[in-house]
C-alpha cells in the first residue's frame, strides 16, 4: 500500500481550521451581503469573467464561487479568431503548456502542462474522460474545433465539487465542451457547412446539424472528413556540414469523425444526454530525420468508438445527482515493412476496451456549505496479436469526498481522494494491487471590499498509474512499478478593471508554483545494454511563473481591439539522487515561453494576428551541446469577412501561418512546416 499521507493529518487540520474560521466569519458576511447579489441559478450555469473564471454551478444555490484553481478558457468567438484546425492548435496559446507536435496535419500531438508529463493531464470530452491505458497519451490533433464550444484548462482540478471522481485525481485537467442545441421559440433547425483547404493538399469538409425534436428533446450531429498528403518543405542542416531543403514524406492522413447526441431537458432544471462517437483514420508516420534518412514507410490505423450517457438532476430538496456511464473500444494497427519477422513485415494490432461508470451526490448543508461524494468504477482491457501477450485487465475504484464553503470574500474547498487499483494478467508476473490516498486543499480570498482583486492558493497531491506499456511491454516492462506521485503548490492573484467607454475589459492573473514528482517512471539499462527496463527512479523539481493579461478597447469608427499576452517561466530540473544529470533541465522544457494574440474588428471584417515563442531546450536529460534544441517562434495572420450571401449567413477566411517561414523542430528531428496557407468557408442555413 502506498499512501500520499505524510502531510495528510496536517492538511486536514488546516482545512478544519479554515472552515471553522469560515463558520465564525459567516454571520459577519451574511449581515453585509445584499440580497441583490443573490442570483437564482439553473443547473450547471456558468459565468466567466475574463481570466479569473467565476464558476456558478448547481442549482438553487445563491452564492458565487471564485475559482481557487488557475483556469484558462477559450470559447465561442475566441476559438473562431484563432488560426487553429484542431484542439491541439488552440491550446498552444495557453500558458504553462508544452505541445509535443510531430509535424503536419497528421502528426501526433500531445499536451504537457507545467512539465509534469502528458500522463498527468486528464482530457474530458463533454464531461467524460478520454484516455489511453496502453501508453497514457491522448492525441489532441484528432479533435476538431468544428463542433467545440469551449476549451478549458485547469491546473490542479476543476473548482466545482460536483464532478466525477476522475476529475479530482489528475494533476491537470483539459475540458472539451461541444456545442449544445439552443433554439429560440421560432427555430427548429440549425445547419452549418464548413469547407477548408490549403497547403499540404488539405481537403476538409464538415457539417454540423441540430434539430429540435420537441420542447424537451433535441438532436445534434456532426461529421468531418480530413484528407491531406502532408508534404511540405523543410530545412535540414548539420553543424560544420551540409545544408539542404527537402520535402517531408509519408505524412499523409485520411480521417473521418462522426458523432451524434440526444439532449433532454428534465424537470427541476435537470438534463440528460446520450452520445455516440467514432473516429477512423489511416496515416503515414514520417519518422525522425536522422543518419541522412529522409523517408519512412511505417503506417498506422486507428479506430476510436465510444457511447456514453449522462444524467444530471435533483430528486429532493438541496440534493443534486450526476450519473455517467460509458463504453469505449479503440483499435490500433501499426505496420513497419522495414522490420522483418518470421511472418514477414511487423504488423501489430491492439484492441482496448473500457467500461466506466460514475455516480456523484451533492448535498447543500447550508446556503454557503456544500458537500459531495463521487465514486467511479472502470474496467480496462488490452488485447494484441503478439506472442504471449500479457492481456492485462485493470479494475479501478476511485472515490472523492469533498467539502466546499463559500462566503462573500473567502472560498474554501477540501478534498480527500482514495483509489484502489487491481491488475490481472494472463502471461506475466502478477503485479501488486495499489491503494492510494491523497488530500487537496484550495482557498480563494478577496482582501479588499471589491470583487476586482482576489488571492488564491492550492495544495494538491496526486498520482498516475503506470501504463500497460510501462508494466508489460516486451523486454522493457516492469510489473512491480509503483504509481508516479506529484505534489503541487500554487499561489496566485487575479485582477479585473472596471470597464469604461474606451476600455471594454482589462484582466490580469499571475501564479507562482512549485511541483515535485516522486517515483518518476524512467527507462534504465539492465545488465544487457541492449535491453532496458522501466523503474521508479526519477525525481523532478519544478518552479514556475505564469502571467496572463488581456485588454479590450472600443476605438473610434466602431473598431474593436483585443489583445492577449501570456508568459511562462519554468525551471524544471532533475533531482534524482546520484543521477548523472542532477540539476539539469528536463527534456523539452523551455525556461521561457510566451504567446501574443490580437484581433481587430471593423464592421464585417476581422483581422487576427498571433505569435508564439518557445525558448531553448534540450532533447535529452543531459544538458550538453549535442542535445541542444534552438528556440523558435512563429507568426500567424488571418483575415475574415462575415455577412450575408443570397440571404444566408456566410463567413470567408484566409490564413497565413508561419508568416516568416521559420524552419524549426518542436521535437528534435521532426521538422515542422514553413509558411503555409488555409482557406475557410462557412455557410449557415
Short mmCIF file of N, CA, C and O in Angstrom, two decimals, residues 584-639:
data_model
loop_
_atom_site.label_atom_id
_atom_site.label_comp_id
_atom_site.label_asym_id
_atom_site.label_seq_id
_atom_site.Cartn_x
_atom_site.Cartn_y
_atom_site.Cartn_z
N UNK A 584 20.08 19.27 -14.07
CA UNK A 584 19.85 19.64 -15.46
C UNK A 584 18.35 19.82 -15.72
O UNK A 584 17.51 19.17 -15.11
N UNK A 585 18.05 20.74 -16.66
CA UNK A 585 16.67 20.95 -17.10
C UNK A 585 16.17 19.69 -17.81
O UNK A 585 16.89 19.09 -18.61
N UNK A 586 14.93 19.27 -17.49
CA UNK A 586 14.42 18.05 -18.09
C UNK A 586 14.11 18.29 -19.57
O UNK A 586 13.94 19.43 -20.01
N UNK A 587 14.04 17.21 -20.38
CA UNK A 587 13.90 17.37 -21.83
C UNK A 587 12.65 18.15 -22.24
O UNK A 587 11.59 18.04 -21.64
N UNK A 588 12.84 18.95 -23.29
CA UNK A 588 11.77 19.69 -23.97
C UNK A 588 11.01 20.64 -23.05
O UNK A 588 9.81 20.86 -23.24
N UNK A 589 11.70 21.19 -22.07
CA UNK A 589 11.09 22.18 -21.20
C UNK A 589 11.84 23.50 -21.32
O UNK A 589 12.93 23.64 -20.80
N UNK A 590 11.29 24.48 -22.02
CA UNK A 590 11.96 25.77 -22.13
C UNK A 590 11.83 26.57 -20.85
O UNK A 590 10.81 26.48 -20.16
N UNK A 591 12.85 27.33 -20.53
CA UNK A 591 12.74 28.22 -19.37
C UNK A 591 11.79 29.37 -19.66
O UNK A 591 11.07 29.85 -18.77
N UNK A 592 11.79 29.84 -20.90
CA UNK A 592 10.96 30.99 -21.26
C UNK A 592 10.08 30.62 -22.45
O UNK A 592 10.55 30.03 -23.43
N UNK A 593 8.82 30.97 -22.36
CA UNK A 593 7.89 30.79 -23.48
C UNK A 593 6.76 31.81 -23.33
O UNK A 593 6.50 32.32 -22.23
N UNK A 594 6.11 32.10 -24.43
CA UNK A 594 5.03 33.08 -24.37
C UNK A 594 4.23 33.12 -25.65
O UNK A 594 4.65 32.60 -26.70
N UNK A 595 3.06 33.73 -25.57
CA UNK A 595 2.19 33.91 -26.74
C UNK A 595 1.59 35.30 -26.72
O UNK A 595 1.46 35.94 -25.66
N UNK A 596 1.22 35.76 -27.90
CA UNK A 596 0.52 37.04 -28.06
C UNK A 596 -0.58 36.83 -29.09
O UNK A 596 -0.33 36.27 -30.16
N UNK A 597 -1.78 37.25 -28.77
CA UNK A 597 -2.89 37.20 -29.72
C UNK A 597 -3.55 38.57 -29.79
O UNK A 597 -3.68 39.26 -28.77
N UNK A 598 -3.94 38.98 -30.98
CA UNK A 598 -4.60 40.27 -31.14
C UNK A 598 -5.65 40.18 -32.24
O UNK A 598 -5.50 39.42 -33.20
N UNK A 599 -6.70 40.96 -32.08
CA UNK A 599 -7.82 40.94 -33.03
C UNK A 599 -8.32 42.37 -33.22
O UNK A 599 -8.46 43.13 -32.26
N UNK A 600 -8.58 42.72 -34.48
CA UNK A 600 -9.21 44.00 -34.81
C UNK A 600 -10.50 43.69 -35.56
O UNK A 600 -10.49 42.98 -36.58
N UNK A 601 -11.62 44.22 -35.05
CA UNK A 601 -12.92 44.05 -35.68
C UNK A 601 -13.43 45.39 -36.19
O UNK A 601 -13.42 46.39 -35.44
N UNK A 602 -13.85 45.41 -37.44
CA UNK A 602 -14.45 46.62 -38.02
C UNK A 602 -15.56 46.20 -38.97
O UNK A 602 -15.32 45.52 -39.96
N UNK A 603 -16.79 46.58 -38.61
CA UNK A 603 -17.97 46.22 -39.37
C UNK A 603 -17.97 44.70 -39.63
O UNK A 603 -17.98 43.92 -38.70
N UNK A 604 -17.92 44.26 -40.90
CA UNK A 604 -17.98 42.83 -41.20
C UNK A 604 -16.61 42.18 -41.29
O UNK A 604 -16.52 40.99 -41.59
N UNK A 605 -15.56 42.94 -41.03
CA UNK A 605 -14.20 42.44 -41.22
C UNK A 605 -13.52 42.16 -39.88
O UNK A 605 -13.79 42.82 -38.88
N UNK A 606 -12.64 41.18 -39.93
CA UNK A 606 -11.88 40.83 -38.73
C UNK A 606 -10.48 40.40 -39.14
O UNK A 606 -10.30 39.59 -40.06
N UNK A 607 -9.48 40.97 -38.46
CA UNK A 607 -8.09 40.58 -38.71
C UNK A 607 -7.48 40.07 -37.41
O UNK A 607 -7.63 40.69 -36.36
N UNK A 608 -6.81 38.90 -37.49
CA UNK A 608 -6.20 38.29 -36.32
C UNK A 608 -4.70 38.11 -36.54
O UNK A 608 -4.26 37.76 -37.64
N UNK A 609 -3.95 38.35 -35.48
CA UNK A 609 -2.51 38.09 -35.50
C UNK A 609 -2.13 37.34 -34.23
O UNK A 609 -2.59 37.71 -33.13
N UNK A 610 -1.34 36.31 -34.37
CA UNK A 610 -0.90 35.56 -33.19
C UNK A 610 0.59 35.25 -33.32
O UNK A 610 1.12 35.04 -34.41
N UNK A 611 1.24 35.21 -32.17
CA UNK A 611 2.68 35.00 -32.10
C UNK A 611 2.96 34.00 -30.98
O UNK A 611 2.40 34.10 -29.88
N UNK A 612 3.80 33.01 -31.26
CA UNK A 612 4.19 32.00 -30.27
C UNK A 612 5.70 31.94 -30.19
O UNK A 612 6.38 31.88 -31.23
N UNK A 613 6.23 31.95 -28.98
CA UNK A 613 7.67 31.84 -28.78
C UNK A 613 7.96 30.72 -27.79
O UNK A 613 7.32 30.61 -26.74
N UNK A 614 8.90 29.86 -28.13
CA UNK A 614 9.39 28.80 -27.24
C UNK A 614 10.90 28.89 -27.17
O UNK A 614 11.58 28.85 -28.21
N UNK A 615 11.42 29.01 -25.95
CA UNK A 615 12.85 29.21 -25.76
C UNK A 615 13.67 27.94 -25.97
O UNK A 615 13.16 26.87 -26.30
N UNK A 616 14.96 28.07 -25.75
CA UNK A 616 15.89 26.95 -25.95
C UNK A 616 15.57 25.80 -25.01
O UNK A 616 15.12 25.99 -23.88
N UNK A 617 15.83 24.58 -25.50
CA UNK A 617 15.54 23.37 -24.74
C UNK A 617 16.62 22.34 -25.00
O UNK A 617 17.54 22.57 -25.80
N UNK A 618 16.47 21.19 -24.35
CA UNK A 618 17.35 20.05 -24.60
C UNK A 618 16.50 18.84 -24.92
O UNK A 618 15.45 18.63 -24.32
N UNK A 619 16.95 18.03 -25.87
CA UNK A 619 16.17 16.89 -26.33
C UNK A 619 16.36 15.66 -25.45
O UNK A 619 15.56 14.73 -25.52
N UNK A 620 17.42 15.64 -24.63
CA UNK A 620 17.68 14.52 -23.75
C UNK A 620 17.93 15.04 -22.33
O UNK A 620 17.98 16.25 -22.09
N UNK A 621 18.07 14.13 -21.37
CA UNK A 621 18.23 14.52 -19.98
C UNK A 621 19.52 15.29 -19.74
O UNK A 621 19.58 16.18 -18.90
N UNK A 622 20.58 14.96 -20.48
CA UNK A 622 21.87 15.64 -20.31
C UNK A 622 21.86 16.96 -21.05
O UNK A 622 21.59 17.02 -22.26
N UNK A 623 22.13 18.06 -20.33
CA UNK A 623 22.16 19.39 -20.93
C UNK A 623 23.54 19.65 -21.54
O UNK A 623 24.34 20.45 -21.03
N UNK A 624 23.83 18.98 -22.65
CA UNK A 624 25.10 19.11 -23.34
C UNK A 624 24.84 19.62 -24.75
O UNK A 624 23.72 19.51 -25.26
N UNK A 625 25.87 20.20 -25.40
CA UNK A 625 25.64 20.83 -26.71
C UNK A 625 24.98 19.94 -27.75
O UNK A 625 24.16 20.41 -28.55
N UNK A 626 25.30 18.65 -27.77
CA UNK A 626 24.74 17.78 -28.80
C UNK A 626 23.23 17.61 -28.65
O UNK A 626 22.53 17.30 -29.62
N UNK A 627 22.69 17.86 -27.44
CA UNK A 627 21.26 17.73 -27.19
C UNK A 627 20.52 19.06 -27.24
O UNK A 627 19.32 19.12 -26.96
N UNK A 628 21.22 20.13 -27.58
CA UNK A 628 20.63 21.47 -27.57
C UNK A 628 19.62 21.63 -28.71
O UNK A 628 19.88 21.25 -29.85
N UNK A 629 18.44 22.19 -28.38
CA UNK A 629 17.41 22.48 -29.38
C UNK A 629 17.18 23.99 -29.39
O UNK A 629 16.90 24.59 -28.35
N UNK A 630 17.30 24.60 -30.55
CA UNK A 630 17.21 26.05 -30.67
C UNK A 630 15.81 26.57 -30.34
O UNK A 630 14.82 25.85 -30.52
N UNK A 631 15.73 27.80 -29.87
CA UNK A 631 14.40 28.41 -29.68
C UNK A 631 13.72 28.63 -31.02
O UNK A 631 14.37 28.69 -32.07
N UNK A 632 12.41 28.75 -30.99
CA UNK A 632 11.67 29.00 -32.22
C UNK A 632 10.49 29.93 -31.95
O UNK A 632 10.05 30.07 -30.82
N UNK A 633 10.02 30.58 -33.00
CA UNK A 633 8.85 31.43 -32.90
C UNK A 633 8.12 31.42 -34.25
O UNK A 633 8.71 31.19 -35.30
N UNK A 634 6.84 31.62 -34.19
CA UNK A 634 6.03 31.71 -35.41
C UNK A 634 5.04 32.86 -35.28
O UNK A 634 4.59 33.21 -34.18
N UNK A 635 4.69 33.42 -36.44
CA UNK A 635 3.65 34.45 -36.53
C UNK A 635 2.59 33.98 -37.50
O UNK A 635 2.92 33.47 -38.59
N UNK A 636 1.33 34.14 -37.12
CA UNK A 636 0.21 33.72 -37.96
C UNK A 636 -0.73 34.90 -38.19
O UNK A 636 -0.97 35.71 -37.27
N UNK A 637 -1.28 35.00 -39.41
CA UNK A 637 -2.21 36.06 -39.76
C UNK A 637 -3.49 35.45 -40.33
O UNK A 637 -3.44 34.40 -40.99
N UNK A 638 -4.61 36.12 -40.09
CA UNK A 638 -5.88 35.67 -40.66
C UNK A 638 -6.76 36.88 -40.95
O UNK A 638 -6.77 37.86 -40.19
N UNK A 639 -7.47 36.83 -42.06
CA UNK A 639 -8.43 37.86 -42.44
C UNK A 639 -9.77 37.19 -42.71
O UNK A 639 -9.85 36.26 -43.53
#
